[in-house]
mmCIF file with all atom_site columns, N, CA and C in Angstrom:
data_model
loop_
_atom_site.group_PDB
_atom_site.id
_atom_site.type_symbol
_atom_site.label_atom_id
_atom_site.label_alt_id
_atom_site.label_comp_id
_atom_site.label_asym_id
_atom_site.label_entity_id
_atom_site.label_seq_id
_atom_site.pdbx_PDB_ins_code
_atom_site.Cartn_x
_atom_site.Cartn_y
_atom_site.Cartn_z
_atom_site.occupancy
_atom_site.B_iso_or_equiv
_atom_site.pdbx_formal_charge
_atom_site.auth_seq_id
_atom_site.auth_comp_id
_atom_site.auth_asym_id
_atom_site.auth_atom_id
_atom_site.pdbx_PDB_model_num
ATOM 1   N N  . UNK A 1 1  ? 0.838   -1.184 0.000   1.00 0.00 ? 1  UNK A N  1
ATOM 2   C CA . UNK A 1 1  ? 0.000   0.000  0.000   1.00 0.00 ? 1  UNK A CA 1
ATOM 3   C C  . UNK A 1 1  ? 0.881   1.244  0.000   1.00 0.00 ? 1  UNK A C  1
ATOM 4   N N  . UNK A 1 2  ? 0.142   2.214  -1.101  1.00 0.00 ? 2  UNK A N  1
ATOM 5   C CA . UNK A 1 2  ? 0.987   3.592  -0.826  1.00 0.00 ? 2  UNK A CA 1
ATOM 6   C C  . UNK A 1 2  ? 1.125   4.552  0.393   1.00 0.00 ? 2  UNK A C  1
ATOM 7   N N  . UNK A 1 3  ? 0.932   4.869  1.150   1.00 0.00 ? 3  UNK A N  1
ATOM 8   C CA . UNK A 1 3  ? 0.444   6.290  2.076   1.00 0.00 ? 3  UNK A CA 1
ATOM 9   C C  . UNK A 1 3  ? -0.273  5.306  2.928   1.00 0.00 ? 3  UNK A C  1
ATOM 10  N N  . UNK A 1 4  ? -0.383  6.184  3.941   1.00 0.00 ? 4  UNK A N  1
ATOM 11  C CA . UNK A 1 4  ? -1.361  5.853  5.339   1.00 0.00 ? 4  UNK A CA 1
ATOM 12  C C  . UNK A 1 4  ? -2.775  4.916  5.171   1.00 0.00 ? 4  UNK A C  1
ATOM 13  N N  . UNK A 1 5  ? -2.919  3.767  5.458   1.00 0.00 ? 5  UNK A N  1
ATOM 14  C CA . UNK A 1 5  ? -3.812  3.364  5.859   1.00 0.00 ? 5  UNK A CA 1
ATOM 15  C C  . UNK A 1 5  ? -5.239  4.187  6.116   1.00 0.00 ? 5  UNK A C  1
ATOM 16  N N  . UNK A 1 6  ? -5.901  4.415  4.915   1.00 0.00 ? 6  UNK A N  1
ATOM 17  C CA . UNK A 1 6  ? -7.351  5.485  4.634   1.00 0.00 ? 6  UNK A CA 1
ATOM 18  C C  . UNK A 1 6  ? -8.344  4.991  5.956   1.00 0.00 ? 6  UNK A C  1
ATOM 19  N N  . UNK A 1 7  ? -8.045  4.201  6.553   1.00 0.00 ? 7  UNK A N  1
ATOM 20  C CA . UNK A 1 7  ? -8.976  3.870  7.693   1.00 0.00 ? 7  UNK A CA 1
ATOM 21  C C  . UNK A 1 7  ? -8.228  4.584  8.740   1.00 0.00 ? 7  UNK A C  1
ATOM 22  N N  . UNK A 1 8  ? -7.247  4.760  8.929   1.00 0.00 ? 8  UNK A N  1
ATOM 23  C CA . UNK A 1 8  ? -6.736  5.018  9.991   1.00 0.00 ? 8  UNK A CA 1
ATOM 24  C C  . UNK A 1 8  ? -6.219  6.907  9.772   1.00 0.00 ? 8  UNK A C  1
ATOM 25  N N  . UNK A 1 9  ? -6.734  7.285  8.778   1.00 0.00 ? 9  UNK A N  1
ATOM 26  C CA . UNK A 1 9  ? -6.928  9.149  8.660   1.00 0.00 ? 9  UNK A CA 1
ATOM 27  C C  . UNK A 1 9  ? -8.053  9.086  9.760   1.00 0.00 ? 9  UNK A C  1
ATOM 28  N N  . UNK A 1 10 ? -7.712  10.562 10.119  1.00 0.00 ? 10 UNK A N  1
ATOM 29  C CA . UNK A 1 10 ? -9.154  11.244 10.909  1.00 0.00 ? 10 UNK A CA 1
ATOM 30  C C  . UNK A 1 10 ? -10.019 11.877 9.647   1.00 0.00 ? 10 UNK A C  1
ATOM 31  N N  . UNK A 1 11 ? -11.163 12.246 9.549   1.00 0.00 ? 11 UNK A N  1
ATOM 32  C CA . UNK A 1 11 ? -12.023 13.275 8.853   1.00 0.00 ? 11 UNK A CA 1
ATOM 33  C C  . UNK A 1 11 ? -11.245 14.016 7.840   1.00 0.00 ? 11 UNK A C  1
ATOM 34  N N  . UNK A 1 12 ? -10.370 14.881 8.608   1.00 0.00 ? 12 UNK A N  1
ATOM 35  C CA . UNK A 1 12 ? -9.757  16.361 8.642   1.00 0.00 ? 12 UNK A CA 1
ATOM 36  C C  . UNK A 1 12 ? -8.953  15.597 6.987   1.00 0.00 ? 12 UNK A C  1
ATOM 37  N N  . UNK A 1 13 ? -8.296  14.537 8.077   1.00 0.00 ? 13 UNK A N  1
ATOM 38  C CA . UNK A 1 13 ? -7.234  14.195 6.891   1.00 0.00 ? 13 UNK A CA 1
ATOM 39  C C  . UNK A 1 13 ? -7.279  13.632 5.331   1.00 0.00 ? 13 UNK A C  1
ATOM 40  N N  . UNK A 1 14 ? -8.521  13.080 5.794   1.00 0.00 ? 14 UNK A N  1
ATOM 41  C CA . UNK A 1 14 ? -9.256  11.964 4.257   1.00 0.00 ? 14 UNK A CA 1
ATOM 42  C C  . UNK A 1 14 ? -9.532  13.469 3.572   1.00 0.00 ? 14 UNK A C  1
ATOM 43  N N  . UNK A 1 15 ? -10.303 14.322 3.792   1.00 0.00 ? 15 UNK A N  1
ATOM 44  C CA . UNK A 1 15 ? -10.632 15.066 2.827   1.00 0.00 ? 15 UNK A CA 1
ATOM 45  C C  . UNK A 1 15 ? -9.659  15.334 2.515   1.00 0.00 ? 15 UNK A C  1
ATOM 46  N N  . UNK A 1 16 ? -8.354  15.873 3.195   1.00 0.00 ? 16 UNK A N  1
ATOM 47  C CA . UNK A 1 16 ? -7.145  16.119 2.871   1.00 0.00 ? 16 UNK A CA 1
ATOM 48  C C  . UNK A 1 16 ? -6.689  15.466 1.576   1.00 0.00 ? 16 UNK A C  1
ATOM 49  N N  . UNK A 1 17 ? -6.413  14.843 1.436   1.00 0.00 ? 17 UNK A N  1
ATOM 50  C CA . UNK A 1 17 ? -5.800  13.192 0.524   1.00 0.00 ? 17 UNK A CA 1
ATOM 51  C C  . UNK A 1 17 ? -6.650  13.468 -0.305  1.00 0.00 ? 17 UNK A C  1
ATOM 52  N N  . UNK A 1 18 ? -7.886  13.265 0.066   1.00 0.00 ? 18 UNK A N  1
ATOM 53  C CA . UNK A 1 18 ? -8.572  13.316 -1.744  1.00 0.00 ? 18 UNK A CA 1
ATOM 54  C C  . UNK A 1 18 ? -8.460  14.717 -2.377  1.00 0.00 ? 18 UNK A C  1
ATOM 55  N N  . UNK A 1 19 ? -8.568  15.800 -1.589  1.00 0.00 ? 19 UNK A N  1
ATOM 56  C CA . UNK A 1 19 ? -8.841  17.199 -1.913  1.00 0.00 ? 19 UNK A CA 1
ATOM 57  C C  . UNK A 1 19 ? -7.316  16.982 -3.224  1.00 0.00 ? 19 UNK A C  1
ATOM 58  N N  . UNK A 1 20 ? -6.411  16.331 -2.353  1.00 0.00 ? 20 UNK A N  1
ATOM 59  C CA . UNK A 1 20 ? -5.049  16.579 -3.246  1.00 0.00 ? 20 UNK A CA 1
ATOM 60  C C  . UNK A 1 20 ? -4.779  15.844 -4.328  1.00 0.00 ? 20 UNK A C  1
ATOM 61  N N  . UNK A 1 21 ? -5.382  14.071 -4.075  1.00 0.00 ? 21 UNK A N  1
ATOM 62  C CA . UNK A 1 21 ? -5.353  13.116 -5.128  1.00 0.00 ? 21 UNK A CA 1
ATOM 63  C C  . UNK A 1 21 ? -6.060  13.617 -6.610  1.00 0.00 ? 21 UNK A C  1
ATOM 64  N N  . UNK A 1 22 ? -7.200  14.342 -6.206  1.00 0.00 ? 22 UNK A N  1
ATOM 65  C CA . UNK A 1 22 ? -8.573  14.498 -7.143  1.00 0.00 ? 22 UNK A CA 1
ATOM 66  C C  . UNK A 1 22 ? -7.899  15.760 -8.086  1.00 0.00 ? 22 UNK A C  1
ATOM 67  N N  . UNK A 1 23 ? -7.141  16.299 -7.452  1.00 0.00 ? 23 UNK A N  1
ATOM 68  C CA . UNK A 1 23 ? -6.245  17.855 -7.844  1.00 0.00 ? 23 UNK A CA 1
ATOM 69  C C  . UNK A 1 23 ? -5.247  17.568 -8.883  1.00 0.00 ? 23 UNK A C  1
ATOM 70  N N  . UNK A 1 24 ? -4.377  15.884 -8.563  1.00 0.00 ? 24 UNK A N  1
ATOM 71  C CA . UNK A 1 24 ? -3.301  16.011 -9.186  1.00 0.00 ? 24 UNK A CA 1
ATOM 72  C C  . UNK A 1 24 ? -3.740  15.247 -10.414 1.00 0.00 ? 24 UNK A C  1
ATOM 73  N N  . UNK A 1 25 ? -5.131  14.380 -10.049 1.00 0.00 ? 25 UNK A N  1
ATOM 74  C CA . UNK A 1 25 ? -5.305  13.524 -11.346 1.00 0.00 ? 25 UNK A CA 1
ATOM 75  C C  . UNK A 1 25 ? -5.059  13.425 -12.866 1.00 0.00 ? 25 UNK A C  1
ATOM 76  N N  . UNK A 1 26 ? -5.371  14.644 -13.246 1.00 0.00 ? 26 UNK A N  1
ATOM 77  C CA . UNK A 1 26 ? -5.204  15.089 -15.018 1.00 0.00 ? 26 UNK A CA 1
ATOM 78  C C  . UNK A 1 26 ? -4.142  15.343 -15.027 1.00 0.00 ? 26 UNK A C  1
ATOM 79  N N  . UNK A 1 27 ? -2.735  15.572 -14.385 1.00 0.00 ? 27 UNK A N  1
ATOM 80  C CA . UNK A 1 27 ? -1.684  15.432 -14.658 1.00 0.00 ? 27 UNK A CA 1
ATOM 81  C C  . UNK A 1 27 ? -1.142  14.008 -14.791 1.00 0.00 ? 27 UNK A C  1
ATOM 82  N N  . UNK A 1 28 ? -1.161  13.395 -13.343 1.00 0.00 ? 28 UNK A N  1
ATOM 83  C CA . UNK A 1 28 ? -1.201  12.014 -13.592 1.00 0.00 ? 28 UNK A CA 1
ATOM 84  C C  . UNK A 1 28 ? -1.303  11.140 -14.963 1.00 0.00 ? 28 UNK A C  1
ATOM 85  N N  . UNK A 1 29 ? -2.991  11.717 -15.133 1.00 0.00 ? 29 UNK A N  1
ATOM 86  C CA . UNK A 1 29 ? -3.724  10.170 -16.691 1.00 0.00 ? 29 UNK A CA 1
ATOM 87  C C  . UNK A 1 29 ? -2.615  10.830 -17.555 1.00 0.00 ? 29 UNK A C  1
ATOM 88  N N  . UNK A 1 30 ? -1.720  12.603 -17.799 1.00 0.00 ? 30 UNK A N  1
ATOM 89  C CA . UNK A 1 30 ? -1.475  13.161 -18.966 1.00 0.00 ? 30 UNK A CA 1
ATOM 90  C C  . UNK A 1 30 ? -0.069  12.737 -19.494 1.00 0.00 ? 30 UNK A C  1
ATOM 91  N N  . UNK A 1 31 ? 0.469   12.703 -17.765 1.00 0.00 ? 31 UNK A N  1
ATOM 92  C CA . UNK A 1 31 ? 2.317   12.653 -18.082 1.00 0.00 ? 31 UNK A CA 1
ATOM 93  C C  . UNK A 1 31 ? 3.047   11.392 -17.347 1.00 0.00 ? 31 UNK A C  1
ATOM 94  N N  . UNK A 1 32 ? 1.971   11.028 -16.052 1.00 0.00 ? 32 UNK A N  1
ATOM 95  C CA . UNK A 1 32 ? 2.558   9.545  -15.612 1.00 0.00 ? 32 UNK A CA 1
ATOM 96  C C  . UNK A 1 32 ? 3.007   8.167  -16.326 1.00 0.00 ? 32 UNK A C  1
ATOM 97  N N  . UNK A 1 33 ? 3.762   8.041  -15.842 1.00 0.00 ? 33 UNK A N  1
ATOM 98  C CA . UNK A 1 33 ? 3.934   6.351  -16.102 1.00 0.00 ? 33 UNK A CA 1
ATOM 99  C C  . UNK A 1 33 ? 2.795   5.296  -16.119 1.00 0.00 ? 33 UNK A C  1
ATOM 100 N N  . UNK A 1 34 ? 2.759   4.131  -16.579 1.00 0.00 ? 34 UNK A N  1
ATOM 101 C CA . UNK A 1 34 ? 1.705   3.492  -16.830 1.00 0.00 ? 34 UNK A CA 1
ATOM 102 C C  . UNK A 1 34 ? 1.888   2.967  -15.092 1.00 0.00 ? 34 UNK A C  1
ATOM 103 N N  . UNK A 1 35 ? 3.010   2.790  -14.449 1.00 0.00 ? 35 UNK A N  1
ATOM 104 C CA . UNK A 1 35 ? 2.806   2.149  -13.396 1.00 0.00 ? 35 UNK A CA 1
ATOM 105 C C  . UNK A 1 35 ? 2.252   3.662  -11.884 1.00 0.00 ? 35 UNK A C  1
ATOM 106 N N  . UNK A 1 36 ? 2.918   4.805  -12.431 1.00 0.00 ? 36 UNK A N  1
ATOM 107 C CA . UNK A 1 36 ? 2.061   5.860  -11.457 1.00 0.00 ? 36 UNK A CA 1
ATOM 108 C C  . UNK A 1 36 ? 0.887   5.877  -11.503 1.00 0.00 ? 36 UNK A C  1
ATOM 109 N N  . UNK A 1 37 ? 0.520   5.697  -12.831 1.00 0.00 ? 37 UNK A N  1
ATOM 110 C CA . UNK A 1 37 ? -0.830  5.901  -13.346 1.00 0.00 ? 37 UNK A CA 1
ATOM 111 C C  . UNK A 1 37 ? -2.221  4.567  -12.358 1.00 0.00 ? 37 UNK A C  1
ATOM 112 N N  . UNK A 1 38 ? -1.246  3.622  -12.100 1.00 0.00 ? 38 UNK A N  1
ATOM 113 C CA . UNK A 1 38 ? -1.819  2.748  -11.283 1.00 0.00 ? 38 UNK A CA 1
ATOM 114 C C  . UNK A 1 38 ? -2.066  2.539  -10.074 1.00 0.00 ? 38 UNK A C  1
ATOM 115 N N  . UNK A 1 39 ? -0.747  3.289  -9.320  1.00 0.00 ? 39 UNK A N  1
ATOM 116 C CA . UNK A 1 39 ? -0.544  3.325  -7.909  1.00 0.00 ? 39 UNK A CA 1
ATOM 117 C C  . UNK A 1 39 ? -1.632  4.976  -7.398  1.00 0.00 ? 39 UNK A C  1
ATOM 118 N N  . UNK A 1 40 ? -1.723  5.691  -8.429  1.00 0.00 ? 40 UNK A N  1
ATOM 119 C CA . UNK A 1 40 ? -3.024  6.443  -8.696  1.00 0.00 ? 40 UNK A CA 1
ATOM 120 C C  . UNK A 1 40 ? -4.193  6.084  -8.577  1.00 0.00 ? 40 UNK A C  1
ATOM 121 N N  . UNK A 1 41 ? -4.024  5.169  -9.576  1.00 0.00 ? 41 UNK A N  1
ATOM 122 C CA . UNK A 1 41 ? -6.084  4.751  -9.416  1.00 0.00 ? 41 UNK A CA 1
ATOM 123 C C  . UNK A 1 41 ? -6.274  3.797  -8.100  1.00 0.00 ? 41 UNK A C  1
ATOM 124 N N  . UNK A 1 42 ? -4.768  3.344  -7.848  1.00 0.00 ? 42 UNK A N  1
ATOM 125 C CA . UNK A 1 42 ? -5.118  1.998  -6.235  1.00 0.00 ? 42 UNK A CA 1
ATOM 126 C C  . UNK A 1 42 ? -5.537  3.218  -5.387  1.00 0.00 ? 42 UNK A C  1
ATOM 127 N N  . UNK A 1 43 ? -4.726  4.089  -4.822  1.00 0.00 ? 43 UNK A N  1
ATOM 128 C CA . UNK A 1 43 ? -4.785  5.442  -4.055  1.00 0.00 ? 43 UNK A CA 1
ATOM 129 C C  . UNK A 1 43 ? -6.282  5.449  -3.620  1.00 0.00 ? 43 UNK A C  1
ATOM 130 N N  . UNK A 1 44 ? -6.657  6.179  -4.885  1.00 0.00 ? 44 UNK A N  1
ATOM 131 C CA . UNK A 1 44 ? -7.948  7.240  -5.170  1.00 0.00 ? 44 UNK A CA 1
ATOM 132 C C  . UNK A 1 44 ? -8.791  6.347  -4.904  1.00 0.00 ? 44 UNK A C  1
ATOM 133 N N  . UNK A 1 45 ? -8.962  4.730  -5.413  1.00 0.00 ? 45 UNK A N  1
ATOM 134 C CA . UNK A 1 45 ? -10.288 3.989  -4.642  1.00 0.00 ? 45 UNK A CA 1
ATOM 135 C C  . UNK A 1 45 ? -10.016 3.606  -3.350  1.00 0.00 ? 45 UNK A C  1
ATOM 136 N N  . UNK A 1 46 ? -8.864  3.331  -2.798  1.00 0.00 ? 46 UNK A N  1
ATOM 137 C CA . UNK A 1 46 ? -8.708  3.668  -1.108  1.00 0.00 ? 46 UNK A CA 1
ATOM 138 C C  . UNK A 1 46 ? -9.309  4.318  -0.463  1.00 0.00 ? 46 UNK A C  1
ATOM 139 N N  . UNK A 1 47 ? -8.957  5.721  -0.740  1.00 0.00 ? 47 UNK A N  1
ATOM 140 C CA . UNK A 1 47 ? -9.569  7.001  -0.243  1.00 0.00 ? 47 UNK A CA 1
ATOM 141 C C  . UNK A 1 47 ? -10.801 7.474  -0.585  1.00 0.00 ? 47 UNK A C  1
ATOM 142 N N  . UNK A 1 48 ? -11.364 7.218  -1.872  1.00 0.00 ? 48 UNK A N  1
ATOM 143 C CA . UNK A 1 48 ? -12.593 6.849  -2.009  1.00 0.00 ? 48 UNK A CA 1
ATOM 144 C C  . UNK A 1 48 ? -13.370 6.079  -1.512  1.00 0.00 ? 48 UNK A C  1
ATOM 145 N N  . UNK A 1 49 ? -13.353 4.907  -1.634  1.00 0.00 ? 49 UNK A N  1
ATOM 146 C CA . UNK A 1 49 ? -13.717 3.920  -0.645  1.00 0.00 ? 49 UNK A CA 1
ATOM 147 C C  . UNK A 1 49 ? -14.138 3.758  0.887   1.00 0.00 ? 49 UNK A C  1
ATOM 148 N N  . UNK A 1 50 ? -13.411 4.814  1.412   1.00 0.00 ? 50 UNK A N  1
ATOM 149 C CA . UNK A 1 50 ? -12.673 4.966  2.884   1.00 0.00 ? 50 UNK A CA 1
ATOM 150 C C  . UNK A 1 50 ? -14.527 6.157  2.690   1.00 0.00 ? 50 UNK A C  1
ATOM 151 N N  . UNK A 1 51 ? -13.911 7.006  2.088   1.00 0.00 ? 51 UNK A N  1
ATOM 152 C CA . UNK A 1 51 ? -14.941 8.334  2.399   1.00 0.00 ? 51 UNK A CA 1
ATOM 153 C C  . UNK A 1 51 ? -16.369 7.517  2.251   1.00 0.00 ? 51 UNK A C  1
ATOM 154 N N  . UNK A 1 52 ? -16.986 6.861  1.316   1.00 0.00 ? 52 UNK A N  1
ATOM 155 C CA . UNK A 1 52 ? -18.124 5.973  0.994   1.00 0.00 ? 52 UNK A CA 1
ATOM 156 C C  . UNK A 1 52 ? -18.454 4.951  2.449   1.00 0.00 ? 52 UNK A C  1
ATOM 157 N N  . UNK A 1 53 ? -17.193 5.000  2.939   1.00 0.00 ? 53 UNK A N  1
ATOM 158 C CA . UNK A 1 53 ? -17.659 3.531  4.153   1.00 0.00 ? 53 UNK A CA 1
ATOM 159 C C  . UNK A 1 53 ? -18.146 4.503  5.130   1.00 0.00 ? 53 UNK A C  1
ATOM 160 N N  . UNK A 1 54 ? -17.481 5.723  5.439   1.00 0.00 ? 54 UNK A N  1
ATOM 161 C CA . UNK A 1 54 ? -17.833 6.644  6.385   1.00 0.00 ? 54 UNK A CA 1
ATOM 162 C C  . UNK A 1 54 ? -19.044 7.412  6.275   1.00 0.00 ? 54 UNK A C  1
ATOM 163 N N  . UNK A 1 55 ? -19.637 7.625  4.738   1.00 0.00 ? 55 UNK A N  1
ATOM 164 C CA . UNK A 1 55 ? -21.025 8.380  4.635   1.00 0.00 ? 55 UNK A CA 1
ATOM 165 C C  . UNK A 1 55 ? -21.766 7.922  3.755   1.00 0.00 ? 55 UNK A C  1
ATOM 166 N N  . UNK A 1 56 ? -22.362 6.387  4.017   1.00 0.00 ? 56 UNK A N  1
ATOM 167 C CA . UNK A 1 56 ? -23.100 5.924  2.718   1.00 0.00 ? 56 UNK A CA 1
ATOM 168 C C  . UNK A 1 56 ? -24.335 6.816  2.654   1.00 0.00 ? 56 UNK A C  1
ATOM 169 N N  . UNK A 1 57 ? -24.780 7.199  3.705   1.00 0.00 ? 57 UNK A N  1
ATOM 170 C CA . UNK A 1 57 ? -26.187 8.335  3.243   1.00 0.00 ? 57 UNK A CA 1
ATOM 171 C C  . UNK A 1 57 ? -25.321 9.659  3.016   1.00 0.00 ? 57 UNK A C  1
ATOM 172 N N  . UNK A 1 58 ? -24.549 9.505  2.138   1.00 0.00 ? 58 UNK A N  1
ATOM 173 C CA . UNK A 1 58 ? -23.856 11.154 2.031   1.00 0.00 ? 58 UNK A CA 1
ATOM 174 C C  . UNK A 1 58 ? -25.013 11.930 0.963   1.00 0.00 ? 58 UNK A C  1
ATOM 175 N N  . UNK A 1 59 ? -25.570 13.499 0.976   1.00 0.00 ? 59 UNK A N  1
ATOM 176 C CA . UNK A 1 59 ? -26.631 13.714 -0.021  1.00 0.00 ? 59 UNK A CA 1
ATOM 177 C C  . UNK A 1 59 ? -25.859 13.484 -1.501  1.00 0.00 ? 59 UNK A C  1
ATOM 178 N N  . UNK A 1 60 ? -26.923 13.029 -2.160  1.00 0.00 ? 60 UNK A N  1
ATOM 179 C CA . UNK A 1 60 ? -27.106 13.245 -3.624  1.00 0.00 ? 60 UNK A CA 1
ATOM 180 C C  . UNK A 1 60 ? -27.780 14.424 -4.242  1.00 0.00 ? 60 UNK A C  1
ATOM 181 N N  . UNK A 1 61 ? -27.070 14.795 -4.851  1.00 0.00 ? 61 UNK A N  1
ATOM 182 C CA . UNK A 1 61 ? -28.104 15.867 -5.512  1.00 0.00 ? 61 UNK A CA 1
ATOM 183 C C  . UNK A 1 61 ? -28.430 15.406 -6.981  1.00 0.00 ? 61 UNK A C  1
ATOM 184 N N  . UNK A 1 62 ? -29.924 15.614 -7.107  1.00 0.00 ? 62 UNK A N  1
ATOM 185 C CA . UNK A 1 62 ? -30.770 15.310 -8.289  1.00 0.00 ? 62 UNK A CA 1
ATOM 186 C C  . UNK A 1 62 ? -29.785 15.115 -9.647  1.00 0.00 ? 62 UNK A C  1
ATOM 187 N N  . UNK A 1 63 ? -29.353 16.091 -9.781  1.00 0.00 ? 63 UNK A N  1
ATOM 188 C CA . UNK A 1 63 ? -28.614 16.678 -11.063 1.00 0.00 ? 63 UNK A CA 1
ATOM 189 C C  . UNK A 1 63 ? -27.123 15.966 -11.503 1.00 0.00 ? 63 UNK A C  1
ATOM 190 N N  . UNK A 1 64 ? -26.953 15.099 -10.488 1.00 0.00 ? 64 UNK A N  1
ATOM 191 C CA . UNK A 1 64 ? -26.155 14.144 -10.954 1.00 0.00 ? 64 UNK A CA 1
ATOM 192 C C  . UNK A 1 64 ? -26.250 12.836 -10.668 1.00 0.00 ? 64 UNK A C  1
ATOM 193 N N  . UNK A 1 65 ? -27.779 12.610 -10.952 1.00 0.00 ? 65 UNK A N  1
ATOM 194 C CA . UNK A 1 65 ? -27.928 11.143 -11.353 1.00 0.00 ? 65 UNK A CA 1
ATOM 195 C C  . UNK A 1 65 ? -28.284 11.136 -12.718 1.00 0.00 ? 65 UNK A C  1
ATOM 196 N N  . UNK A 1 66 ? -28.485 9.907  -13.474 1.00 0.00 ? 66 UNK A N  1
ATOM 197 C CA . UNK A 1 66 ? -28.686 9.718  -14.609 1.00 0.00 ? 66 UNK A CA 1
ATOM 198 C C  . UNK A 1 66 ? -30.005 10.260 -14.887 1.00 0.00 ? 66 UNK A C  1
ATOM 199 N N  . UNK A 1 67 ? -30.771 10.059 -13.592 1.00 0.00 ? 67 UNK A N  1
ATOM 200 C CA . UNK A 1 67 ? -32.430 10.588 -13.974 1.00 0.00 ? 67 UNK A CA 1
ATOM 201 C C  . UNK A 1 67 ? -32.112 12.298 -14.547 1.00 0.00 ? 67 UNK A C  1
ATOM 202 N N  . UNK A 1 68 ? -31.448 12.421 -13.300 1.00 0.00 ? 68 UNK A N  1
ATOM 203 C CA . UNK A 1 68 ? -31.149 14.390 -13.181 1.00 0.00 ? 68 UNK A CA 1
ATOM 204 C C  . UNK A 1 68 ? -30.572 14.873 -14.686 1.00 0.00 ? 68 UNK A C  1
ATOM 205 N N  . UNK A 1 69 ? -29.363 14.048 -15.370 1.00 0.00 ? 69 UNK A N  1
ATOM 206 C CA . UNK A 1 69 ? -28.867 14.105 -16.380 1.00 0.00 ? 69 UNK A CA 1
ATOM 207 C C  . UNK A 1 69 ? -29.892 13.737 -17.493 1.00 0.00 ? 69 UNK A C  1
ATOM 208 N N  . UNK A 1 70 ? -30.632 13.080 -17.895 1.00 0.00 ? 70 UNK A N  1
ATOM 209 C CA . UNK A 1 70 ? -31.442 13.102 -18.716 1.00 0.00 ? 70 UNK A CA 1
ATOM 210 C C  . UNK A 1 70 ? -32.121 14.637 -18.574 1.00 0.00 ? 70 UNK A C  1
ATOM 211 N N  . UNK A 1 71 ? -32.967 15.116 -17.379 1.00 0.00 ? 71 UNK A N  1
ATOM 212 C CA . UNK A 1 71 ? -33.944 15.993 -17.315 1.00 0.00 ? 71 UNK A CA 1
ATOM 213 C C  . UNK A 1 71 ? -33.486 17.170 -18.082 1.00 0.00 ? 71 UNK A C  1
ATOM 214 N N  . UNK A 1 72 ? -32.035 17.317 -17.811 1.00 0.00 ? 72 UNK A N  1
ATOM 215 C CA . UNK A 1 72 ? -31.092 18.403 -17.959 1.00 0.00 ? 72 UNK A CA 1
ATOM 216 C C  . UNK A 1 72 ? -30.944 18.302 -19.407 1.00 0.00 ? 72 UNK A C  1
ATOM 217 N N  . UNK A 1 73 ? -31.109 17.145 -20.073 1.00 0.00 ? 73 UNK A N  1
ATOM 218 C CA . UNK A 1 73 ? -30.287 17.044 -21.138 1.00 0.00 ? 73 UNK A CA 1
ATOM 219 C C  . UNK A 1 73 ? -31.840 17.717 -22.024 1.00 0.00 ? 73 UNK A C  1
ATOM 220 N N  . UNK A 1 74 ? -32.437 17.071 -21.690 1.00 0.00 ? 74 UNK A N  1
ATOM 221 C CA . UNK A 1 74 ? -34.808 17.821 -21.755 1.00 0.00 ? 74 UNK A CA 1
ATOM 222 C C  . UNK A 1 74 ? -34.832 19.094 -22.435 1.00 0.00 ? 74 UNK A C  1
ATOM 223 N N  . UNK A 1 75 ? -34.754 19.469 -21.003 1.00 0.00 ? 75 UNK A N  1
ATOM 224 C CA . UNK A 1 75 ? -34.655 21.080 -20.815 1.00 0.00 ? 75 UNK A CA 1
ATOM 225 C C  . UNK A 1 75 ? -33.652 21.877 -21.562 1.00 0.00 ? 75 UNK A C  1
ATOM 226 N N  . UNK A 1 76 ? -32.777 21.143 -22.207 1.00 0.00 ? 76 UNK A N  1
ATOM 227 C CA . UNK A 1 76 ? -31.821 22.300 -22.979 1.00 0.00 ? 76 UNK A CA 1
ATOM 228 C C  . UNK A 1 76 ? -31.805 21.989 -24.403 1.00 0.00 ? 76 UNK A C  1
ATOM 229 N N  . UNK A 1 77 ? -32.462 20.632 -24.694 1.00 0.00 ? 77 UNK A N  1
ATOM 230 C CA . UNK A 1 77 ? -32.632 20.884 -26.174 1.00 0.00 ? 77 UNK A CA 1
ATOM 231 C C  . UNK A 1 77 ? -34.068 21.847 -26.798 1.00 0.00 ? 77 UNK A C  1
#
């Protein structure tokens, strides 16, 4: 495993990690190595993962579900 054990961040820190993972990504997919590019995507579903175990009722908002995305897609043609 890369970095700290995503179970064992506090709050403060997970957002931390992703705030930064989610930041560096498009550089990553643009100029990384095929093997950064991996130890990337292991990372990001860690810490993803980690945040999902901690708030499965986290809100959704309408507008980015597929329903919401259709409505949207409605309304603007």
């Amino acid at each position: 495993m890369i970095g700290v054990d995503p179970g064992r961040l506090d709050d403060q820190q997970l957002m931390k990690e992703l705030e930064t993972i989610h930041r560096t990504r498009h550089d990553t997919l643009l100029h990384a190595s095929n093997d950064a590019l991996r130890a990337h995507n292991d990372r990001m579903a860690q810490l993803e993962g980690e945040y999902l175990r901690r708030h499965p009722r986290r809100p959704v908002v309408a507008g980015r579900t597929r329903e919401g995305a259709r409505d949207r897609g409605c309304a603007e043609a």
